Amino acid sequence: MPFSLQVTIFLVTFSLLAIYMVGGLETEDGKTLLVIVLIGGLISTLRAAYLRNKQIKKAIARQKELS
């Protein structure tokens, strides 16, 4: 997944979480589930971005070793 797409997903998830915290998405049923889903999405997006950056750094280090 491209890094820009990961950042976009992160920003959308973060925005939805912020709207929820302000009270824009409050409903009587399932608001706890909504928070869990949003936080899970945020964590998985950050993890994916971290792992991708880690792979890129390894690839750059390998290229430097080969040159």
PDB file of C-alpha atoms in Angstrom:
ATOM      1  CA  MET A   1       0.000   0.000   0.000  1.00  0.00           C
ATOM      2  CA  PRO A   2       1.480   3.396  -0.942  1.00  0.00           C
ATOM      3  CA  PHE A   3       2.641   5.561   1.919  1.00  0.00           C
ATOM      4  CA  SER A   4       0.416   8.455   0.834  1.00  0.00           C
ATOM      5  CA  LEU A   5      -2.623   6.175   1.050  1.00  0.00           C
ATOM      6  CA  GLN A   6      -1.586   5.079   4.534  1.00  0.00           C
ATOM      7  CA  VAL A   7      -1.276   8.708   5.614  1.00  0.00           C
ATOM      8  CA  THR A   8      -4.698   9.466   4.132  1.00  0.00           C
ATOM      9  CA  ILE A   9      -6.268   6.556   6.006  1.00  0.00           C
ATOM     10  CA  PHE A  10      -4.579   7.734   9.191  1.00  0.00           C
ATOM     11  CA  LEU A  11      -5.863  11.289   8.770  1.00  0.00           C
ATOM     12  CA  VAL A  12      -9.417  10.170   8.010  1.00  0.00           C
ATOM     13  CA  THR A  13      -9.425   7.813  10.998  1.00  0.00           C
ATOM     14  CA  PHE A  14      -7.974  10.485  13.264  1.00  0.00           C
ATOM     15  CA  SER A  15     -10.535  13.028  12.035  1.00  0.00           C
ATOM     16  CA  LEU A  16     -13.420  10.644  12.693  1.00  0.00           C
ATOM     17  CA  LEU A  17     -12.069   9.954  16.160  1.00  0.00           C
ATOM     18  CA  ALA A  18     -11.790  13.689  16.834  1.00  0.00           C
ATOM     19  CA  ILE A  19     -15.371  14.255  15.621  1.00  0.00           C
ATOM     20  CA  TYR A  20     -16.546  11.433  17.870  1.00  0.00           C
ATOM     21  CA  MET A  21     -14.717  12.862  20.879  1.00  0.00           C
ATOM     22  CA  VAL A  22     -16.359  16.250  20.299  1.00  0.00           C
ATOM     23  CA  GLY A  23     -19.733  14.515  20.167  1.00  0.00           C
ATOM     24  CA  GLY A  24     -20.596  14.710  16.491  1.00  0.00           C
ATOM     25  CA  LEU A  25     -21.064  10.962  16.106  1.00  0.00           C
ATOM     26  CA  GLU A  26     -22.663  10.132  19.452  1.00  0.00           C
ATOM     27  CA  THR A  27     -25.386   7.528  19.322  1.00  0.00           C
ATOM     28  CA  GLU A  28     -26.939   5.479  22.071  1.00  0.00           C
ATOM     29  CA  ASP A  29     -26.164   2.134  20.458  1.00  0.00           C
ATOM     30  CA  GLY A  30     -22.705   1.064  19.467  1.00  0.00           C
ATOM     31  CA  LYS A  31     -20.686   4.119  20.401  1.00  0.00           C
ATOM     32  CA  THR A  32     -18.205   1.983  22.310  1.00  0.00           C
ATOM     33  CA  LEU A  33     -17.815  -0.231  19.263  1.00  0.00           C
ATOM     34  CA  LEU A  34     -17.206   2.840  17.097  1.00  0.00           C
ATOM     35  CA  VAL A  35     -14.391   3.996  19.373  1.00  0.00           C
ATOM     36  CA  ILE A  36     -12.816   0.533  19.362  1.00  0.00           C
ATOM     37  CA  VAL A  37     -12.950   0.367  15.559  1.00  0.00           C
ATOM     38  CA  LEU A  38     -11.486   3.860  15.146  1.00  0.00           C
ATOM     39  CA  ILE A  39      -8.652   3.243  17.585  1.00  0.00           C
ATOM     40  CA  GLY A  40      -7.952  -0.145  15.972  1.00  0.00           C
ATOM     41  CA  GLY A  41      -7.786   1.494  12.552  1.00  0.00           C
ATOM     42  CA  LEU A  42      -5.441   4.152  13.862  1.00  0.00           C
ATOM     43  CA  ILE A  43      -3.129   1.590  15.445  1.00  0.00           C
ATOM     44  CA  SER A  44      -3.047  -0.641  12.364  1.00  0.00           C
ATOM     45  CA  THR A  45      -2.341   2.323  10.079  1.00  0.00           C
ATOM     46  CA  LEU A  46       0.523   3.523  12.250  1.00  0.00           C
ATOM     47  CA  ARG A  47       1.914  -0.017  12.427  1.00  0.00           C
ATOM     48  CA  ALA A  48       1.755  -0.411   8.648  1.00  0.00           C
ATOM     49  CA  ALA A  49       3.513   2.915   8.111  1.00  0.00           C
ATOM     50  CA  TYR A  50       6.209   1.971  10.640  1.00  0.00           C
ATOM     51  CA  LEU A  51       6.839  -1.412   9.013  1.00  0.00           C
ATOM     52  CA  ARG A  52       6.981   0.128   5.535  1.00  0.00           C
ATOM     53  CA  ASN A  53       9.504   2.738   6.644  1.00  0.00           C
ATOM     54  CA  LYS A  54      11.550  -0.001   8.306  1.00  0.00           C
ATOM     55  CA  GLN A  55      11.615  -1.991   5.039  1.00  0.00           C
ATOM     56  CA  ILE A  56      12.642   1.100   3.081  1.00  0.00           C
ATOM     57  CA  LYS A  57      15.510   1.783   5.481  1.00  0.00           C
ATOM     58  CA  LYS A  58      16.698  -1.832   5.148  1.00  0.00           C
ATOM     59  CA  ALA A  59      16.578  -1.601   1.351  1.00  0.00           C
ATOM     60  CA  ILE A  60      18.589   1.630   1.387  1.00  0.00           C
ATOM     61  CA  ALA A  61      21.170   0.049   3.700  1.00  0.00           C
ATOM     62  CA  ARG A  62      21.483  -2.962   1.345  1.00  0.00           C
ATOM     63  CA  GLN A  63      21.970  -0.681  -1.654  1.00  0.00           C
ATOM     64  CA  LYS A  64      24.747   1.171   0.169  1.00  0.00           C
ATOM     65  CA  GLU A  65      26.446  -2.144   1.013  1.00  0.00           C
ATOM     66  CA  LEU A  66      26.318  -3.266  -2.614  1.00  0.00           C
ATOM     67  CA  SER A  67      27.752  -0.030  -3.996  1.00  0.00           C
TER      68      SER A  67
END
